[in-house]
Amino acid sequence: MTALVEFAGLGRTFGSGPQAVVAIHDAMGAIEQDDRIALVGRSGSGKSTLLWLVAGLDTPTHGTISWPALGRPKGDPFLVGTVFQVPSLVPTLTAVENVALPLLLHGVAERDAFATADAALERIDLAAVARQLPDELSGGQAQRVAVARVLATRPRLLLADEPTGRIDRHAAREVLDALRATADEVGAGLVVASHDPLVYDTLPQRWTISDGRVAVTGALR
Ligand SMILES: Nc1ncnc2c1ncn2[C@@H]1O[C@H](COP(=O)(O)OP(=O)(O)O)[C@@H](O)[C@H]1O
Ligand SMILES: [Mg+2]
């Protein structure tokens, strides 16, 4: 299988001289379509930095990274879908408008974009809140709208950064289930960065990161 992402000797240092922070140190790995990875580490260990590099949204200071199956994904929501700790929904748009937005921005006709967005919300059991604004949603619902927005663009790789950081356990489980179901449905690789045990108990593979050093452990599948 062609890897979605491959990296070797990967490093990211912020700043220079005595103030330099080595956020990622000499990491090697690959992500494939059927990978379901929990990226586990304490706060400040380098999880977000690694995800941004993998997404093609940041440039490494050392080593190489490539996207053999994707070209260079830089910010393309049809290649890499992202879900962050804060749902990043546009506050003045309803749930369905938020889900349709990336499609509309990429030239999908309005009627098709809204049909796709409605179907994605329905798939994640959110049809009832489709016409609500983000501040009328619970934290868990807002996160699942962000997952529906990913589902609508059917990316090849799905990256989530602390998606359960601000919601209760029940909602966290629903968000993780939605992420995994979305990855399965569209055939995308999935990486979820978190220090939440629920995340690494739920996903079959584990990458542990500590002080910027990544170790591939717990590959249970
Ligand atoms: N833009 C930045 N400028 C300087 N240091 C940064 C920047 N982003 C992250 N860092 C540092 O890199 C390290 C890893 O950060 P981060 O990847 O955000 O960790 P995590 O997501 O695991 O909490 C931390 O020491 C953090 O302070
Ligand atoms: Mg982080």
PDB file of C-alpha atoms and ligand atoms in Angstrom:
ATOM      1  CA  MET A   1       0.000   0.000   0.000  1.00  0.00           C
ATOM      2  CA  THR A   2       1.298   3.476  -0.826  1.00  0.00           C
ATOM      3  CA  ALA A   3       1.904   5.411   2.377  1.00  0.00           C
ATOM      4  CA  LEU A   4      -0.093   8.574   2.958  1.00  0.00           C
ATOM      5  CA  VAL A   5       2.819  10.120   4.833  1.00  0.00           C
ATOM      6  CA  GLU A   6       6.452   9.081   5.333  1.00  0.00           C
ATOM      7  CA  PHE A   7       9.060  10.834   7.413  1.00  0.00           C
ATOM      8  CA  ALA A   8      12.642  10.208   8.489  1.00  0.00           C
ATOM      9  CA  GLY A   9      15.064  12.166  10.627  1.00  0.00           C
ATOM     10  CA  LEU A  10      12.186  14.580  11.068  1.00  0.00           C
ATOM     11  CA  GLY A  11      12.878  17.513  13.348  1.00  0.00           C
ATOM     12  CA  ARG A  12      11.311  20.840  14.242  1.00  0.00           C
ATOM     13  CA  THR A  13      13.180  23.369  16.333  1.00  0.00           C
ATOM     14  CA  PHE A  14      11.598  26.649  17.325  1.00  0.00           C
ATOM     15  CA  GLY A  15      13.945  29.621  17.706  1.00  0.00           C
ATOM     16  CA  SER A  16      17.727  29.407  17.727  1.00  0.00           C
ATOM     17  CA  GLY A  17      20.732  29.657  20.024  1.00  0.00           C
ATOM     18  CA  PRO A  18      20.330  29.065  23.743  1.00  0.00           C
ATOM     19  CA  GLN A  19      16.586  29.786  23.531  1.00  0.00           C
ATOM     20  CA  ALA A  20      15.945  27.072  20.922  1.00  0.00           C
ATOM     21  CA  VAL A  21      13.201  24.553  21.688  1.00  0.00           C
ATOM     22  CA  VAL A  22      13.525  21.164  20.020  1.00  0.00           C
ATOM     23  CA  ALA A  23       9.832  20.272  19.662  1.00  0.00           C
ATOM     24  CA  ILE A  24      10.386  17.189  17.464  1.00  0.00           C
ATOM     25  CA  HIS A  25      13.635  15.260  17.480  1.00  0.00           C
ATOM     26  CA  ASP A  26      14.695  12.788  14.772  1.00  0.00           C
ATOM     27  CA  ALA A  27      11.320  11.126  14.222  1.00  0.00           C
ATOM     28  CA  MET A  28      10.761   8.311  11.763  1.00  0.00           C
ATOM     29  CA  GLY A  29       7.453   6.824  10.741  1.00  0.00           C
ATOM     30  CA  ALA A  30       4.763   6.294   8.155  1.00  0.00           C
ATOM     31  CA  ILE A  31       0.990   6.533   8.095  1.00  0.00           C
ATOM     32  CA  GLU A  32      -1.142   4.334   5.878  1.00  0.00           C
ATOM     33  CA  GLN A  33      -4.799   4.317   4.980  1.00  0.00           C
ATOM     34  CA  ASP A  34      -5.796   1.662   7.505  1.00  0.00           C
ATOM     35  CA  ASP A  35      -3.812   3.141  10.404  1.00  0.00           C
ATOM     36  CA  ARG A  36      -5.780   4.189  13.506  1.00  0.00           C
ATOM     37  CA  ILE A  37      -3.152   5.831  15.704  1.00  0.00           C
ATOM     38  CA  ALA A  38      -3.334   7.415  19.145  1.00  0.00           C
ATOM     39  CA  LEU A  39      -0.480   9.937  19.475  1.00  0.00           C
ATOM     40  CA  VAL A  40       0.033  10.012  23.210  1.00  0.00           C
ATOM     41  CA  GLY A  41       2.128  12.369  25.306  1.00  0.00           C
ATOM     42  CA  ARG A  42       1.995  14.973  28.028  1.00  0.00           C
ATOM     43  CA  SER A  43       1.303  18.603  27.383  1.00  0.00           C
ATOM     44  CA  GLY A  44       4.319  20.180  25.658  1.00  0.00           C
ATOM     45  CA  SER A  45       5.709  16.847  24.403  1.00  0.00           C
ATOM     46  CA  GLY A  46       5.361  17.818  20.728  1.00  0.00           C
ATOM     47  CA  LYS A  47       2.042  16.284  19.643  1.00  0.00           C
ATOM     48  CA  SER A  48       0.622  19.371  17.946  1.00  0.00           C
ATOM     49  CA  THR A  49       3.944  20.149  16.274  1.00  0.00           C
ATOM     50  CA  LEU A  50       4.078  16.648  14.782  1.00  0.00           C
ATOM     51  CA  LEU A  51       0.471  16.867  13.581  1.00  0.00           C
ATOM     52  CA  TRP A  52       1.112  20.208  11.844  1.00  0.00           C
ATOM     53  CA  LEU A  53       4.156  18.742  10.095  1.00  0.00           C
ATOM     54  CA  VAL A  54       2.160  15.669   9.035  1.00  0.00           C
ATOM     55  CA  ALA A  55      -0.641  17.928   7.763  1.00  0.00           C
ATOM     56  CA  GLY A  56       1.882  19.818   5.622  1.00  0.00           C
ATOM     57  CA  LEU A  57       0.968  23.035   7.434  1.00  0.00           C
ATOM     58  CA  ASP A  58       4.442  23.476   8.938  1.00  0.00           C
ATOM     59  CA  THR A  59       7.923  22.950   7.501  1.00  0.00           C
ATOM     60  CA  PRO A  60      10.499  20.768   9.262  1.00  0.00           C
ATOM     61  CA  THR A  61      13.864  22.199  10.245  1.00  0.00           C
ATOM     62  CA  HIS A  62      15.509  18.766   9.865  1.00  0.00           C
ATOM     63  CA  GLY A  63      14.920  15.578   7.917  1.00  0.00           C
ATOM     64  CA  THR A  64      12.390  14.725   5.271  1.00  0.00           C
ATOM     65  CA  ILE A  65       8.643  14.266   5.027  1.00  0.00           C
ATOM     66  CA  SER A  66       6.660  13.257   1.972  1.00  0.00           C
ATOM     67  CA  TRP A  67       3.096  12.361   1.062  1.00  0.00           C
ATOM     68  CA  PRO A  68       3.486   9.571  -1.512  1.00  0.00           C
ATOM     69  CA  ALA A  69      -0.270   9.098  -1.954  1.00  0.00           C
ATOM     70  CA  LEU A  70      -1.294  12.739  -1.556  1.00  0.00           C
ATOM     71  CA  GLY A  71       1.145  15.031  -3.349  1.00  0.00           C
ATOM     72  CA  ARG A  72       1.658  18.027  -1.076  1.00  0.00           C
ATOM     73  CA  PRO A  73      -1.525  18.436   0.966  1.00  0.00           C
ATOM     74  CA  LYS A  74      -0.856  21.911   2.387  1.00  0.00           C
ATOM     75  CA  GLY A  75      -4.207  23.035   3.726  1.00  0.00           C
ATOM     76  CA  ASP A  76      -6.348  21.097   1.234  1.00  0.00           C
ATOM     77  CA  PRO A  77      -9.391  19.812   3.182  1.00  0.00           C
ATOM     78  CA  PHE A  78     -10.066  17.226   0.481  1.00  0.00           C
ATOM     79  CA  LEU A  79      -6.706  15.597   1.285  1.00  0.00           C
ATOM     80  CA  VAL A  80      -6.232  16.181   5.012  1.00  0.00           C
ATOM     81  CA  GLY A  81      -9.151  16.787   7.375  1.00  0.00           C
ATOM     82  CA  THR A  82      -8.472  18.301  10.792  1.00  0.00           C
ATOM     83  CA  VAL A  83     -10.366  18.487  14.066  1.00  0.00           C
ATOM     84  CA  PHE A  84      -8.958  20.652  16.860  1.00  0.00           C
ATOM     85  CA  GLN A  85      -9.600  20.936  20.587  1.00  0.00           C
ATOM     86  CA  VAL A  86     -11.644  24.072  20.031  1.00  0.00           C
ATOM     87  CA  PRO A  87     -14.233  23.223  17.395  1.00  0.00           C
ATOM     88  CA  SER A  88     -13.247  26.100  15.090  1.00  0.00           C
ATOM     89  CA  LEU A  89     -16.766  26.512  13.748  1.00  0.00           C
ATOM     90  CA  VAL A  90     -17.679  29.884  12.272  1.00  0.00           C
ATOM     91  CA  PRO A  91     -19.918  31.352  15.020  1.00  0.00           C
ATOM     92  CA  THR A  92     -22.275  33.215  12.687  1.00  0.00           C
ATOM     93  CA  LEU A  93     -23.029  30.170  10.520  1.00  0.00           C
ATOM     94  CA  THR A  94     -25.401  27.327  11.377  1.00  0.00           C
ATOM     95  CA  ALA A  95     -24.087  23.774  11.775  1.00  0.00           C
ATOM     96  CA  VAL A  96     -25.040  22.815   8.229  1.00  0.00           C
ATOM     97  CA  GLU A  97     -23.528  26.018   6.810  1.00  0.00           C
ATOM     98  CA  ASN A  98     -20.287  25.265   8.653  1.00  0.00           C
ATOM     99  CA  VAL A  99     -20.195  21.762   7.197  1.00  0.00           C
ATOM    100  CA  ALA A 100     -20.976  23.039   3.691  1.00  0.00           C
ATOM    101  CA  LEU A 101     -18.415  25.864   3.858  1.00  0.00           C
ATOM    102  CA  PRO A 102     -15.269  24.003   2.691  1.00  0.00           C
ATOM    103  CA  LEU A 103     -17.263  22.567  -0.213  1.00  0.00           C
ATOM    104  CA  LEU A 104     -18.600  25.996  -1.216  1.00  0.00           C
ATOM    105  CA  LEU A 105     -15.116  27.512  -0.946  1.00  0.00           C
ATOM    106  CA  HIS A 106     -13.863  24.840  -3.329  1.00  0.00           C
ATOM    107  CA  GLY A 107     -16.496  25.565  -5.937  1.00  0.00           C
ATOM    108  CA  VAL A 108     -19.053  22.854  -5.225  1.00  0.00           C
ATOM    109  CA  ALA A 109     -22.505  24.044  -6.334  1.00  0.00           C
ATOM    110  CA  GLU A 110     -24.625  25.282  -3.422  1.00  0.00           C
ATOM    111  CA  ARG A 111     -27.329  22.673  -3.807  1.00  0.00           C
ATOM    112  CA  ASP A 112     -24.811  19.789  -3.862  1.00  0.00           C
ATOM    113  CA  ALA A 113     -22.795  21.264  -0.993  1.00  0.00           C
ATOM    114  CA  PHE A 114     -25.858  21.496   1.259  1.00  0.00           C
ATOM    115  CA  ALA A 115     -27.060  18.012   0.288  1.00  0.00           C
ATOM    116  CA  THR A 116     -23.620  16.614   1.186  1.00  0.00           C
ATOM    117  CA  ALA A 117     -23.510  18.611   4.426  1.00  0.00           C
ATOM    118  CA  ASP A 118     -26.978  17.449   5.478  1.00  0.00           C
ATOM    119  CA  ALA A 119     -26.039  13.831   4.752  1.00  0.00           C
ATOM    120  CA  ALA A 120     -22.818  14.153   6.795  1.00  0.00           C
ATOM    121  CA  LEU A 121     -24.703  15.619   9.774  1.00  0.00           C
ATOM    122  CA  GLU A 122     -27.320  12.907   9.506  1.00  0.00           C
ATOM    123  CA  ARG A 123     -24.620  10.241   9.422  1.00  0.00           C
ATOM    124  CA  ILE A 124     -23.224  11.575  12.734  1.00  0.00           C
ATOM    125  CA  ASP A 125     -26.712  11.834  14.299  1.00  0.00           C
ATOM    126  CA  LEU A 126     -26.778  15.612  14.159  1.00  0.00           C
ATOM    127  CA  ALA A 127     -29.696  16.217  11.793  1.00  0.00           C
ATOM    128  CA  ALA A 128     -31.686  17.727  14.658  1.00  0.00           C
ATOM    129  CA  VAL A 129     -29.142  20.517  15.217  1.00  0.00           C
ATOM    130  CA  ALA A 130     -28.358  21.286  11.568  1.00  0.00           C
ATOM    131  CA  ARG A 131     -30.000  24.728  11.696  1.00  0.00           C
ATOM    132  CA  GLN A 132     -28.548  25.737  15.077  1.00  0.00           C
ATOM    133  CA  LEU A 133     -25.670  28.131  15.640  1.00  0.00           C
ATOM    134  CA  PRO A 134     -22.459  26.891  17.294  1.00  0.00           C
ATOM    135  CA  ASP A 135     -23.216  28.581  20.623  1.00  0.00           C
ATOM    136  CA  GLU A 136     -26.509  26.701  20.769  1.00  0.00           C
ATOM    137  CA  LEU A 137     -24.646  23.364  20.648  1.00  0.00           C
ATOM    138  CA  SER A 138     -23.072  21.399  23.487  1.00  0.00           C
ATOM    139  CA  GLY A 139     -19.285  20.996  23.379  1.00  0.00           C
ATOM    140  CA  GLY A 140     -19.656  17.416  22.206  1.00  0.00           C
ATOM    141  CA  GLN A 141     -22.146  18.348  19.493  1.00  0.00           C
ATOM    142  CA  ALA A 142     -19.852  21.121  18.263  1.00  0.00           C
ATOM    143  CA  GLN A 143     -16.954  18.657  18.028  1.00  0.00           C
ATOM    144  CA  ARG A 144     -19.116  16.220  16.096  1.00  0.00           C
ATOM    145  CA  VAL A 145     -20.109  19.023  13.692  1.00  0.00           C
ATOM    146  CA  ALA A 146     -16.362  19.490  13.123  1.00  0.00           C
ATOM    147  CA  VAL A 147     -16.149  15.743  12.388  1.00  0.00           C
ATOM    148  CA  ALA A 148     -19.123  16.020  10.006  1.00  0.00           C
ATOM    149  CA  ARG A 149     -17.291  18.836   8.223  1.00  0.00           C
ATOM    150  CA  VAL A 150     -14.380  16.435   7.700  1.00  0.00           C
ATOM    151  CA  LEU A 151     -16.732  13.691   6.539  1.00  0.00           C
ATOM    152  CA  ALA A 152     -18.222  16.062   3.947  1.00  0.00           C
ATOM    153  CA  THR A 153     -14.866  16.539   2.191  1.00  0.00           C
ATOM    154  CA  ARG A 154     -13.898  12.820   2.382  1.00  0.00           C
ATOM    155  CA  PRO A 155     -10.153  13.431   2.938  1.00  0.00           C
ATOM    156  CA  ARG A 156      -7.496  10.707   2.697  1.00  0.00           C
ATOM    157  CA  LEU A 157      -6.023  11.500   6.111  1.00  0.00           C
ATOM    158  CA  LEU A 158      -7.821  12.615   9.264  1.00  0.00           C
ATOM    159  CA  LEU A 159      -5.889  14.384  12.038  1.00  0.00           C
ATOM    160  CA  ALA A 160      -7.432  15.315  15.371  1.00  0.00           C
ATOM    161  CA  ASP A 161      -5.641  17.344  18.051  1.00  0.00           C
ATOM    162  CA  GLU A 162      -7.011  16.840  21.584  1.00  0.00           C
ATOM    163  CA  PRO A 163     -10.571  16.490  20.254  1.00  0.00           C
ATOM    164  CA  THR A 164     -11.890  15.374  23.648  1.00  0.00           C
ATOM    165  CA  GLY A 165     -10.017  17.968  25.707  1.00  0.00           C
ATOM    166  CA  ARG A 166     -12.993  20.063  26.735  1.00  0.00           C
ATOM    167  CA  ILE A 167     -15.948  17.696  26.852  1.00  0.00           C
ATOM    168  CA  ASP A 168     -17.351  15.111  29.249  1.00  0.00           C
ATOM    169  CA  ARG A 169     -16.660  11.366  28.994  1.00  0.00           C
ATOM    170  CA  HIS A 170     -19.894  10.443  27.283  1.00  0.00           C
ATOM    171  CA  ALA A 171     -19.453  13.143  24.643  1.00  0.00           C
ATOM    172  CA  ALA A 172     -15.784  12.181  24.269  1.00  0.00           C
ATOM    173  CA  ARG A 173     -16.731   8.629  23.426  1.00  0.00           C
ATOM    174  CA  GLU A 174     -19.229   9.849  20.825  1.00  0.00           C
ATOM    175  CA  VAL A 175     -16.613  12.114  19.239  1.00  0.00           C
ATOM    176  CA  LEU A 176     -14.057   9.289  19.076  1.00  0.00           C
ATOM    177  CA  ASP A 177     -16.644   6.924  17.614  1.00  0.00           C
ATOM    178  CA  ALA A 178     -17.536   9.561  15.008  1.00  0.00           C
ATOM    179  CA  LEU A 179     -13.861  10.081  14.112  1.00  0.00           C
ATOM    180  CA  ARG A 180     -13.269   6.401  13.719  1.00  0.00           C
ATOM    181  CA  ALA A 181     -16.476   5.778  11.773  1.00  0.00           C
ATOM    182  CA  THR A 182     -15.581   8.671   9.471  1.00  0.00           C
ATOM    183  CA  ALA A 183     -12.073   7.310   8.843  1.00  0.00           C
ATOM    184  CA  ASP A 184     -13.541   3.872   8.120  1.00  0.00           C
ATOM    185  CA  GLU A 185     -16.257   5.238   5.875  1.00  0.00           C
ATOM    186  CA  VAL A 186     -14.025   7.380   3.677  1.00  0.00           C
ATOM    187  CA  GLY A 187     -10.993   5.065   3.852  1.00  0.00           C
ATOM    188  CA  ALA A 188      -8.747   7.628   5.540  1.00  0.00           C
ATOM    189  CA  GLY A 189      -5.797   7.141   7.878  1.00  0.00           C
ATOM    190  CA  LEU A 190      -6.519   8.477  11.380  1.00  0.00           C
ATOM    191  CA  VAL A 191      -4.204  10.049  13.963  1.00  0.00           C
ATOM    192  CA  VAL A 192      -5.633  11.393  17.216  1.00  0.00           C
ATOM    193  CA  ALA A 193      -3.259  13.340  19.463  1.00  0.00           C
ATOM    194  CA  SER A 194      -4.250  13.273  23.115  1.00  0.00           C
ATOM    195  CA  HIS A 195      -3.228  12.678  26.682  1.00  0.00           C
ATOM    196  CA  ASP A 196      -6.708  11.262  27.350  1.00  0.00           C
ATOM    197  CA  PRO A 197      -6.567   7.517  28.212  1.00  0.00           C
ATOM    198  CA  LEU A 198      -9.938   7.085  26.504  1.00  0.00           C
ATOM    199  CA  VAL A 199      -8.229   7.874  23.201  1.00  0.00           C
ATOM    200  CA  TYR A 200      -5.469   5.318  23.525  1.00  0.00           C
ATOM    201  CA  ASP A 201      -7.830   2.729  24.947  1.00  0.00           C
ATOM    202  CA  THR A 202     -10.107   3.198  21.935  1.00  0.00           C
ATOM    203  CA  LEU A 203      -7.564   3.124  19.092  1.00  0.00           C
ATOM    204  CA  PRO A 204      -5.548   0.007  18.186  1.00  0.00           C
ATOM    205  CA  GLN A 205      -2.156   1.654  17.586  1.00  0.00           C
ATOM    206  CA  ARG A 206      -0.142   3.918  19.794  1.00  0.00           C
ATOM    207  CA  TRP A 207       2.680   6.367  19.134  1.00  0.00           C
ATOM    208  CA  THR A 208       4.150   7.694  22.346  1.00  0.00           C
ATOM    209  CA  ILE A 209       5.908  11.037  22.351  1.00  0.00           C
ATOM    210  CA  SER A 210       8.067  12.373  25.124  1.00  0.00           C
ATOM    211  CA  ASP A 211      10.159  15.547  24.916  1.00  0.00           C
ATOM    212  CA  GLY A 212       9.868  15.494  21.135  1.00  0.00           C
ATOM    213  CA  ARG A 213      10.967  11.860  20.773  1.00  0.00           C
ATOM    214  CA  VAL A 214       8.434   9.634  19.074  1.00  0.00           C
ATOM    215  CA  ALA A 215       8.250   5.896  19.779  1.00  0.00           C
ATOM    216  CA  VAL A 216       5.916   3.527  17.983  1.00  0.00           C
ATOM    217  CA  THR A 217       4.469   1.263  20.660  1.00  0.00           C
ATOM    218  CA  GLY A 218       1.362  -0.742  21.288  1.00  0.00           C
ATOM    219  CA  ALA A 219       0.765  -1.724  17.655  1.00  0.00           C
ATOM    220  CA  LEU A 220      -1.948  -4.180  18.607  1.00  0.00           C
ATOM    221  CA  ARG A 221      -3.666  -4.773  15.313  1.00  0.00           C
TER     222      ARG A 221
HETATM  223  N1  LIG B   1       5.325  28.425  17.676  1.00  0.00           N
HETATM  224  C1  LIG B   1       6.125  28.015  18.676  1.00  0.00           C
HETATM  225  N2  LIG B   1       7.170  28.782  19.082  1.00  0.00           N
HETATM  226  C2  LIG B   1       7.991  28.370  20.064  1.00  0.00           C
HETATM  227  N3  LIG B   1       7.865  27.193  20.728  1.00  0.00           N
HETATM  228  C3  LIG B   1       6.846  26.404  20.369  1.00  0.00           C
HETATM  229  C4  LIG B   1       5.915  26.759  19.341  1.00  0.00           C
HETATM  230  N4  LIG B   1       5.006  25.754  19.209  1.00  0.00           N
HETATM  231  C5  LIG B   1       5.350  24.827  20.115  1.00  0.00           C
HETATM  232  N5  LIG B   1       6.453  25.200  20.809  1.00  0.00           N
HETATM  233  C6  LIG B   1       7.126  24.424  21.873  1.00  0.00           C
HETATM  234  O1  LIG B   1       7.358  23.125  21.360  1.00  0.00           O
HETATM  235  C7  LIG B   1       7.118  22.156  22.367  1.00  0.00           C
HETATM  236  C8  LIG B   1       6.029  21.193  21.890  1.00  0.00           C
HETATM  237  O2  LIG B   1       4.804  21.887  21.798  1.00  0.00           O
HETATM  238  P1  LIG B   1       3.471  21.220  21.260  1.00  0.00           P
HETATM  239  O3  LIG B   1       3.766  20.522  19.977  1.00  0.00           O
HETATM  240  O4  LIG B   1       2.439  22.255  21.249  1.00  0.00           O
HETATM  241  O5  LIG B   1       3.167  20.112  22.380  1.00  0.00           O
HETATM  242  P2  LIG B   1       1.801  19.368  22.749  1.00  0.00           P
HETATM  243  O6  LIG B   1       0.875  19.525  21.598  1.00  0.00           O
HETATM  244  O7  LIG B   1       2.193  17.941  23.001  1.00  0.00           O
HETATM  245  O8  LIG B   1       1.280  20.007  23.992  1.00  0.00           O
HETATM  246  C9  LIG B   1       6.745  22.911  23.631  1.00  0.00           C
HETATM  247  O9  LIG B   1       7.916  23.088  24.392  1.00  0.00           O
HETATM  248  C10 LIG B   1       6.235  24.227  23.083  1.00  0.00           C
HETATM  249  O10 LIG B   1       6.425  25.254  24.031  1.00  0.00           O
HETATM  250 MG    MG B   2      -1.021  20.281  21.557  1.00  0.00          MG
END
